[in-house]
Coordinates of C-alpha atoms in Angstrom, one line a residue:
Chain P
M1 CA -12.9 58.0 36.1
D2 CA -15.0 59.4 38.8
N3 CA -18.6 60.1 37.8
G4 CA -20.0 61.0 41.3
P5 CA -20.4 64.7 41.8
T6 CA -19.9 65.9 45.3
D7 CA -21.6 69.4 45.4
A8 CA -25.3 69.8 46.3
T9 CA -26.9 71.4 43.3
P10 CA -30.3 70.1 42.0
T11 CA -28.4 68.5 39.2
T12 CA -26.5 66.4 41.7
A13 CA -29.7 65.3 43.4
A14 CA -31.1 64.0 40.2
F15 CA -27.8 62.5 39.3
R16 CA -27.7 60.4 42.4
L17 CA -30.8 58.7 41.1
V18 CA -29.0 57.3 38.0
L19 CA -29.0 53.8 39.3
L20 CA -26.8 52.2 36.7
S21 CA -23.7 54.3 37.5
K22 CA -20.7 53.9 39.7
S23 CA -22.0 56.6 42.0
N24 CA -24.6 54.1 43.1
P25 CA -22.9 51.7 45.7
V26 CA -25.2 48.9 44.7
M27 CA -24.0 49.2 41.1
G28 CA -20.4 49.2 42.4
C29 CA -21.0 46.0 44.3
Y30 CA -22.6 44.5 41.2
M31 CA -19.7 45.5 39.1
F32 CA -17.1 44.0 41.5
W33 CA -18.9 40.6 41.7
T34 CA -19.6 40.5 38.0
S35 CA -15.9 40.8 37.3
L36 CA -15.1 38.0 39.7
L37 CA -17.7 35.7 38.2
V38 CA -16.6 36.5 34.6
L39 CA -13.0 35.7 35.6
K40 CA -14.2 32.4 37.1
M41 CA -16.1 31.5 33.9
L42 CA -13.0 32.1 31.8
V43 CA -10.9 29.9 34.2
M44 CA -13.3 27.0 33.2
S45 CA -11.9 27.2 29.6
L46 CA -8.4 26.8 31.0
L47 CA -9.5 23.8 33.2
T48 CA -11.0 22.2 30.2
A49 CA -7.8 22.7 28.2
R50 CA -5.8 21.2 31.1
Q51 CA -8.0 18.1 31.2
R52 CA -7.8 17.8 27.4
M53 CA -4.0 18.0 27.5
K54 CA -3.7 15.5 30.4
T55 CA -5.9 12.9 28.8
K56 CA -5.0 13.7 25.2
T57 CA -8.7 14.2 24.4
F58 CA -9.0 16.6 21.5
A59 CA -12.2 17.2 19.5
N60 CA -10.7 18.9 16.4
P61 CA -8.3 17.2 13.9
E62 CA -6.3 20.5 13.7
D63 CA -5.5 20.3 17.5
L64 CA -3.8 16.9 17.3
R65 CA -0.3 18.1 16.4
I66 CA 0.1 20.0 19.7
S67 CA -0.1 17.0 21.8
R68 CA 1.0 14.3 19.3
S69 CA -2.3 12.5 19.8
P70 CA -3.1 10.0 17.0
E71 CA -6.8 10.8 16.6
V72 CA -9.8 12.9 17.8
R73 CA -11.5 11.6 21.0
F74 CA -14.7 12.4 22.8
G75 CA -16.3 11.5 26.1
D76 CA -13.4 11.4 28.5
P77 CA -15.0 11.5 32.0
G78 CA -12.6 14.2 33.4
V79 CA -13.1 16.5 30.4
E80 CA -16.8 16.0 30.4
R81 CA -17.1 16.8 34.2
V82 CA -15.4 20.2 33.6
R83 CA -17.6 20.8 30.5
R84 CA -20.8 20.0 32.5
A85 CA -19.7 22.5 35.2
H86 CA -19.0 25.1 32.5
R87 CA -22.3 24.6 30.9
N88 CA -24.0 24.9 34.3
D89 CA -22.3 28.2 34.7
L90 CA -23.7 29.4 31.3
E91 CA -27.2 28.3 32.4
N92 CA -27.0 30.0 35.8
I93 CA -24.3 32.7 36.1
L94 CA -25.3 34.5 32.9
P95 CA -29.0 34.7 33.9
F96 CA -28.0 35.7 37.4
L97 CA -25.8 38.5 36.2
L98 CA -28.4 39.8 33.7
M99 CA -31.2 39.6 36.3
S100 CA -29.1 41.3 38.9
L101 CA -28.4 44.2 36.5
V102 CA -32.1 44.7 35.9
Y103 CA -32.7 44.3 39.7
V104 CA -30.2 47.1 40.4
A105 CA -31.9 49.3 37.8
S106 CA -35.2 48.8 39.6
G107 CA -33.9 50.6 42.7
P108 CA -34.1 48.0 45.4
N109 CA -33.2 48.5 49.1
P110 CA -29.3 49.0 48.9
L111 CA -28.6 46.7 51.9
T112 CA -30.7 43.8 50.6
A113 CA -29.4 44.2 47.1
R114 CA -25.7 44.2 48.1
L115 CA -26.3 41.1 50.3
L116 CA -28.1 39.2 47.6
I117 CA -25.4 40.0 45.0
R118 CA -22.6 38.9 47.4
I119 CA -24.2 35.7 48.5
G120 CA -25.4 34.7 45.0
A121 CA -22.0 35.3 43.5
S122 CA -20.1 33.5 46.3
A123 CA -22.4 30.5 46.0
R124 CA -21.4 30.1 42.4
L125 CA -17.7 30.2 43.3
L126 CA -18.4 27.4 45.8
H127 CA -20.4 25.5 43.1
T128 CA -17.4 25.4 40.8
L129 CA -15.1 24.3 43.7
V130 CA -17.3 21.3 44.6
Y131 CA -18.2 20.4 41.0
A132 CA -15.1 20.8 38.9
L133 CA -12.2 21.1 41.3
I134 CA -12.8 18.7 44.2
P135 CA -15.9 16.6 43.6
V136 CA -17.5 16.1 47.0
P137 CA -20.7 14.1 47.9
Q138 CA -24.1 15.7 47.5
P139 CA -25.8 17.9 48.8
A140 CA -22.8 20.3 48.6
R141 CA -23.3 21.0 44.9
A142 CA -27.1 21.1 45.2
L143 CA -27.0 23.6 48.1
A144 CA -24.6 26.0 46.2
F145 CA -26.8 25.6 43.1
F146 CA -30.1 26.4 44.8
T147 CA -28.7 29.4 46.7
T148 CA -28.0 31.4 43.5
F149 CA -31.2 29.8 41.9
A150 CA -33.4 31.2 44.8
I151 CA -31.7 34.6 44.7
T152 CA -32.2 34.9 41.0
C153 CA -35.9 33.9 41.4
F154 CA -36.3 36.5 44.2
E155 CA -34.8 39.3 42.1
A156 CA -37.1 38.3 39.1
G157 CA -40.1 38.3 41.4
Y158 CA -39.2 41.7 42.8
V159 CA -38.7 43.3 39.3
L160 CA -41.9 41.6 38.0
F161 CA -43.8 43.2 40.8
C162 CA -42.1 46.6 40.3
C163 CA -42.7 46.8 36.6
I164 CA -46.1 45.1 36.3
K165 CA -47.6 48.3 35.0
Y166 CA -45.3 48.3 32.0
I167 CA -46.3 44.8 30.9
Chain O
M1 CA -33.7 59.4 19.2
D2 CA -30.9 61.7 20.2
N3 CA -30.2 61.9 23.9
G4 CA -27.1 64.1 23.8
P5 CA -27.9 67.7 24.8
T6 CA -25.7 70.3 23.1
D7 CA -26.1 73.5 25.4
A8 CA -23.8 74.1 28.3
T9 CA -26.0 74.3 31.4
P10 CA -24.9 72.5 34.6
T11 CA -27.5 69.8 33.8
T12 CA -25.7 69.1 30.6
A13 CA -22.4 68.8 32.3
A14 CA -23.8 66.2 34.7
F15 CA -25.6 64.5 31.9
R16 CA -22.3 64.0 30.0
L17 CA -21.3 61.8 32.9
V18 CA -24.1 59.3 32.4
L19 CA -21.7 56.6 31.1
L20 CA -24.3 54.1 29.9
S21 CA -25.9 56.4 27.3
K22 CA -25.5 57.0 23.6
S23 CA -24.0 60.4 24.4
N24 CA -20.9 58.6 25.6
P25 CA -18.8 57.6 22.5
V26 CA -17.4 54.6 24.4
M27 CA -21.0 53.3 24.9
G28 CA -21.7 54.0 21.2
C29 CA -18.7 51.9 20.2
Y30 CA -19.8 49.2 22.6
M31 CA -23.3 49.2 21.2
F32 CA -22.0 48.9 17.6
W33 CA -19.8 45.9 18.2
T34 CA -22.3 44.2 20.5
S35 CA -24.8 44.3 17.6
L36 CA -22.3 42.9 15.2
L37 CA -21.3 40.0 17.6
V38 CA -25.0 39.2 18.4
L39 CA -25.7 39.0 14.6
K40 CA -22.6 36.7 14.3
M41 CA -24.0 34.4 17.0
L42 CA -27.4 34.2 15.3
V43 CA -25.7 33.2 12.1
M44 CA -24.2 30.2 13.9
S45 CA -27.8 28.8 14.2
L46 CA -28.2 29.1 10.5
L47 CA -24.9 27.4 9.9
T48 CA -25.9 24.5 12.1
A49 CA -29.2 24.2 10.3
R50 CA -27.4 24.2 6.9
Q51 CA -25.1 21.4 8.1
R52 CA -28.1 19.5 9.5
M53 CA -29.9 19.8 6.1
K54 CA -26.8 18.8 4.1
T55 CA -26.0 15.7 6.2
K56 CA -29.7 14.9 7.1
T57 CA -28.7 14.9 10.8
F58 CA -31.8 15.8 12.8
A59 CA -32.0 15.4 16.6
N60 CA -35.8 15.7 16.9
P61 CA -38.4 13.2 15.5
E62 CA -40.7 16.1 14.5
D63 CA -38.0 17.5 12.2
L64 CA -37.6 14.4 10.1
R65 CA -40.5 15.2 7.7
I66 CA -38.8 18.4 6.4
S67 CA -35.9 16.5 4.9
R68 CA -37.5 13.1 4.4
S69 CA -34.8 11.6 6.7
P70 CA -35.7 8.1 8.0
E71 CA -34.5 8.6 11.6
V72 CA -32.9 10.9 14.2
R73 CA -29.1 11.0 14.0
F74 CA -26.4 12.4 16.2
G75 CA -22.7 13.0 16.1
D76 CA -22.1 14.1 12.5
P77 CA -18.6 15.7 12.4
G78 CA -19.7 18.7 10.3
V79 CA -22.7 19.5 12.6
E80 CA -20.6 18.9 15.7
R81 CA -17.9 21.3 14.6
V82 CA -20.4 24.2 14.1
R83 CA -22.0 23.3 17.4
R84 CA -18.6 23.4 19.2
A85 CA -17.9 26.8 17.6
H86 CA -21.3 28.0 18.7
R87 CA -20.8 26.8 22.3
N88 CA -17.4 28.5 22.4
D89 CA -19.2 31.7 21.4
L90 CA -21.6 31.3 24.4
E91 CA -18.7 30.6 26.7
N92 CA -16.7 33.7 25.5
I93 CA -18.7 36.3 23.6
L94 CA -21.5 36.6 26.3
P95 CA -19.0 37.1 29.2
F96 CA -17.0 39.5 27.0
L97 CA -20.1 41.6 26.2
L98 CA -21.3 41.6 29.8
M99 CA -17.8 42.4 31.1
S100 CA -17.4 45.2 28.6
L101 CA -20.7 46.8 29.6
V102 CA -19.6 46.9 33.2
Y103 CA -16.1 48.1 32.1
V104 CA -17.8 51.0 30.1
A105 CA -19.9 51.8 33.3
S106 CA -16.6 52.1 35.3
G107 CA -15.6 55.1 33.3
P108 CA -12.3 53.9 31.7
N109 CA -10.0 55.9 29.4
P110 CA -12.1 56.4 26.3
L111 CA -9.3 55.7 23.8
T112 CA -8.2 52.5 25.6
A113 CA -11.8 51.3 26.0
R114 CA -12.7 51.8 22.4
L115 CA -9.6 50.0 21.3
L116 CA -10.2 47.0 23.5
I117 CA -13.8 46.7 22.4
R118 CA -12.8 46.8 18.7
I119 CA -10.0 44.3 19.0
G120 CA -11.9 41.9 21.3
A121 CA -14.9 41.8 19.0
S122 CA -12.9 41.5 15.8
A123 CA -10.9 38.6 17.3
R124 CA -14.2 36.7 17.9
L125 CA -15.3 37.3 14.3
L126 CA -11.9 35.9 13.2
H127 CA -12.4 32.9 15.6
T128 CA -15.6 31.9 13.9
L129 CA -14.0 32.2 10.5
V130 CA -11.1 29.8 11.3
Y131 CA -13.2 27.4 13.4
A132 CA -16.5 27.0 11.7
L133 CA -16.1 28.3 8.2
I134 CA -12.6 27.5 7.0
P135 CA -10.8 25.2 9.4
V136 CA -7.1 26.2 9.3
P137 CA -4.2 24.7 11.2
Q138 CA -3.5 25.9 14.7
P139 CA -2.4 28.3 16.2
A140 CA -4.9 30.5 14.2
R141 CA -7.8 29.6 16.4
A142 CA -5.8 29.7 19.6
L143 CA -4.6 33.2 18.9
A144 CA -8.1 34.5 18.1
F145 CA -9.4 32.9 21.2
F146 CA -6.7 34.2 23.6
T147 CA -7.0 37.8 22.3
T148 CA -10.5 38.2 23.5
F149 CA -9.8 36.1 26.5
A150 CA -6.9 38.4 27.6
I151 CA -9.0 41.6 26.9
T152 CA -11.9 40.2 29.0
C153 CA -9.4 39.4 31.8
F154 CA -7.9 43.0 31.6
E155 CA -11.4 44.6 31.8
A156 CA -12.3 42.4 34.8
G157 CA -9.0 43.3 36.5
Y158 CA -9.6 47.0 35.9
V159 CA -13.2 46.9 37.3
L160 CA -12.1 44.8 40.3
F161 CA -9.5 47.4 41.1
C162 CA -12.0 50.3 40.6
C163 CA -14.7 48.8 42.7
I164 CA -12.8 47.0 45.4
K165 CA -14.3 49.4 48.0
Y166 CA -17.8 48.1 47.3
I167 CA -16.8 44.4 47.8
Chain B
M1 CA -37.6 53.0 45.0
D2 CA -39.0 55.6 42.6
N3 CA -36.5 57.4 40.4
G4 CA -38.8 59.3 38.2
P5 CA -39.1 63.0 39.1
T6 CA -42.4 64.7 38.4
D7 CA -41.5 68.4 38.6
A8 CA -40.4 70.3 35.5
T9 CA -37.0 71.7 36.3
P10 CA -34.2 71.5 33.6
T11 CA -32.7 68.7 35.7
T12 CA -35.9 66.7 35.2
A13 CA -35.9 67.3 31.5
A14 CA -32.3 65.9 31.2
F15 CA -33.2 63.1 33.6
R16 CA -36.0 62.0 31.4
L17 CA -33.3 61.3 28.8
V18 CA -31.6 58.7 30.9
L19 CA -32.8 55.8 28.8
L20 CA -31.6 52.9 31.0
S21 CA -33.7 53.9 34.1
K22 CA -37.1 52.8 35.4
S23 CA -38.4 56.3 34.5
N24 CA -38.3 55.2 30.9
P25 CA -41.4 53.1 30.1
V26 CA -39.5 51.1 27.5
M27 CA -36.9 50.2 30.1
G28 CA -39.7 49.2 32.4
C29 CA -41.2 47.0 29.8
Y30 CA -37.7 45.4 29.1
M31 CA -37.2 44.8 32.8
F32 CA -40.6 43.0 33.1
W33 CA -40.0 40.7 30.2
T34 CA -36.4 40.0 31.1
S35 CA -37.5 38.8 34.5
L36 CA -40.1 36.5 32.9
L37 CA -37.6 35.0 30.5
V38 CA -35.0 34.5 33.2
L39 CA -37.5 32.7 35.3
K40 CA -38.4 30.6 32.3
M41 CA -34.7 29.7 31.8
L42 CA -34.4 28.7 35.4
V43 CA -37.4 26.4 35.1
M44 CA -35.5 24.5 32.4
S45 CA -33.1 23.3 35.1
L46 CA -36.0 21.9 37.1
L47 CA -37.4 20.2 34.0
T48 CA -34.1 18.6 33.4
A49 CA -33.9 17.4 37.0
R50 CA -37.4 16.0 36.8
Q51 CA -36.5 14.0 33.7
R52 CA -33.3 12.8 35.3
M53 CA -35.2 11.6 38.3
K54 CA -37.9 10.0 36.3
T55 CA -35.5 8.0 34.0
K56 CA -32.7 7.6 36.6
T57 CA -30.3 9.2 34.2
F58 CA -27.5 10.9 36.3
A59 CA -24.3 12.1 34.8
N60 CA -22.2 12.4 38.0
P61 CA -21.2 9.5 40.3
E62 CA -22.0 11.6 43.4
D63 CA -25.6 12.0 42.3
L64 CA -26.4 8.3 42.3
R65 CA -27.2 7.9 45.9
I66 CA -30.2 10.2 45.7
S67 CA -32.1 8.0 43.3
R68 CA -30.5 4.6 44.2
S69 CA -29.3 4.3 40.6
P70 CA -26.6 1.7 40.0
E71 CA -24.4 3.8 37.6
V72 CA -24.1 7.0 35.6
R73 CA -26.1 7.1 32.3
F74 CA -26.1 9.4 29.3
G75 CA -28.2 10.0 26.2
D76 CA -31.8 9.4 27.6
P77 CA -34.1 10.9 24.8
G78 CA -36.3 12.7 27.4
V79 CA -33.4 14.3 29.2
E80 CA -31.6 15.2 26.0
R81 CA -34.8 16.9 24.6
V82 CA -35.0 19.2 27.6
R83 CA -31.3 19.9 27.4
R84 CA -31.5 20.8 23.7
A85 CA -34.4 23.2 24.5
H86 CA -32.3 24.7 27.3
R87 CA -29.2 25.1 25.1
N88 CA -31.4 26.7 22.5
D89 CA -32.5 29.2 25.1
L90 CA -28.9 30.0 25.9
E91 CA -28.2 30.5 22.2
N92 CA -31.2 32.8 21.6
I93 CA -32.7 34.3 24.8
L94 CA -29.4 35.6 26.2
P95 CA -28.4 37.4 22.9
F96 CA -32.0 38.7 22.6
L97 CA -31.9 40.2 26.1
L98 CA -28.4 41.7 25.7
M99 CA -29.4 43.1 22.2
S100 CA -32.7 44.5 23.5
L101 CA -30.9 46.3 26.4
V102 CA -28.5 47.9 23.9
Y103 CA -31.5 48.7 21.6
V104 CA -33.4 50.4 24.5
A105 CA -30.2 52.4 25.2
S106 CA -30.2 53.6 21.6
G107 CA -33.5 55.4 22.2
P108 CA -35.8 53.8 19.7
N109 CA -39.5 54.7 19.1
P110 CA -41.2 53.7 22.4
L111 CA -44.2 52.1 20.8
T112 CA -42.1 50.0 18.4
A113 CA -39.6 49.0 21.1
R114 CA -42.2 47.8 23.6
L115 CA -44.0 45.9 20.9
L116 CA -40.8 44.1 19.8
I117 CA -39.8 43.2 23.3
R118 CA -43.3 41.8 24.1
I119 CA -43.5 39.7 20.9
G120 CA -39.9 38.5 21.1
A121 CA -40.2 37.4 24.7
S122 CA -43.6 35.8 24.2
A123 CA -42.3 33.8 21.2
R124 CA -39.6 32.3 23.4
L125 CA -42.2 31.3 26.0
L126 CA -44.1 29.6 23.2
H127 CA -40.9 27.9 21.9
T128 CA -40.3 26.2 25.2
L129 CA -43.9 25.1 25.3
V130 CA -43.8 23.3 21.9
Y131 CA -40.2 22.0 22.3
A132 CA -39.8 20.8 25.9
L133 CA -43.3 20.5 27.3
I134 CA -45.6 19.3 24.5
P135 CA -43.7 18.3 21.4
V136 CA -45.9 19.3 18.5
P137 CA -45.2 18.8 14.7
Q138 CA -43.2 21.5 12.9
P139 CA -43.4 24.3 11.9
A140 CA -44.7 25.4 15.4
R141 CA -41.2 25.4 16.8
A142 CA -39.6 26.9 13.7
L143 CA -42.1 29.8 13.7
A144 CA -41.5 30.6 17.4
F145 CA -37.8 30.4 16.9
F146 CA -37.7 32.7 13.8
T147 CA -39.9 35.3 15.4
T148 CA -37.4 36.1 18.1
F149 CA -34.6 35.5 15.7
A150 CA -36.0 38.2 13.3
I151 CA -36.6 40.7 16.1
T152 CA -33.1 40.3 17.4
C153 CA -31.8 40.9 13.9
F154 CA -33.9 44.0 13.5
E155 CA -32.7 45.4 16.8
A156 CA -29.1 44.7 15.8
G157 CA -29.6 46.4 12.4
Y158 CA -31.2 49.4 14.1
V159 CA -28.3 49.9 16.5
L160 CA -25.7 49.3 13.9
F161 CA -27.2 52.0 11.8
C162 CA -27.6 54.3 14.9
C163 CA -24.0 53.9 16.0
I164 CA -22.1 53.5 12.7
K165 CA -20.2 56.7 13.5
Y166 CA -18.6 55.1 16.6
I167 CA -17.3 52.1 14.7

């Protein structure tokens, strides 16, 4: 399970340079926060299911028997709010995670990289809190949204600059 | 095309440890099933297009000429079912693939990892079958859904535990 | 920041084989175009926001104060067009990027791989242009769509063939 060699042969030196491996602390940090964000995204499905149960809003005829609902329904505000939050996750968390992976592979400053990953991921956790769980007045949601948005942009800009010669 | 060295120099030994490379059988397994799931997701677009053609339900004015439809339409049940299945894929397959990549990078037990990848991917193929192609009574869809859901959760838990020191 | 060794020790030789690193020009090319596509996807959120502002179509009660709109609204054609384009990105760009990463890891012919990545990514930029920015008659959008679609399929087929033994 451990892929980080500890002796000091030339092999080791080169191996340290494999950026997308657990021996790179930045990659370890990325792996930790990716797992947390993936878990958070999965929870959105459960939140949607809970809202559907509570309001008996089912979109498929084959789901009606579970809740003894008479017919399919759409557009319940509670269900739609969770679904909008979930879609916002797809639009922002997935690009953030993919972008961060590529950013880690570009060999950024370790301190900066770990800070960006931690802040970007935490902001998305906060975004779900203020959007789907406890709706609070703006600009709470906008601030959480633009934090991750700006970090993803910065990472993209950094990699574009790094890899411009491979265009 | 082959990046797996076969001699036994120290270099080779270290190289075997590069987890995100084709020389790692777990990564090979991940790559195979990722390709299959990506193809499956692309097929959803074709299924949507087929339903749109069949029911003449087009959402964009510029698409009307193809099918000689008089106006844009929304909300056809057949089209919406395929679209819900497609959205469910986005919500579950993409996190599963991203999570599995990170899981492979964390150096899990090869047998366990390959098993989880195979079962998780197969369950999603089954999910599409019982949701978009041949709607069958519950709990067929729920079982397929929660299989991949549980596997993604397990992988996330494993990586969180592995990488807790990099938080 | 540079992880590409230039001396000719055995270590270096093995290291050249690490496909998912910046020392591999194909990976560099992938990283460049991934950043560009991620930026493009983020811009879709801004385009949606602009359309929402312009038409005062807000889906959440807490957003109404910003634009002094009297109530939540749904289904504005301008907003929905950008949202469809954005969803189409989720359905196609994310699988394309994930598939291309796995394709790069499978060690394809460098010239072919770089060409496919460039064309596939450019086609998606064009797709957004003709869908969300300047709606033009078909088959402009269909051509852009199927270019990336076909490239993703080819990459998936290549990897399936490469990794069939790890099934």
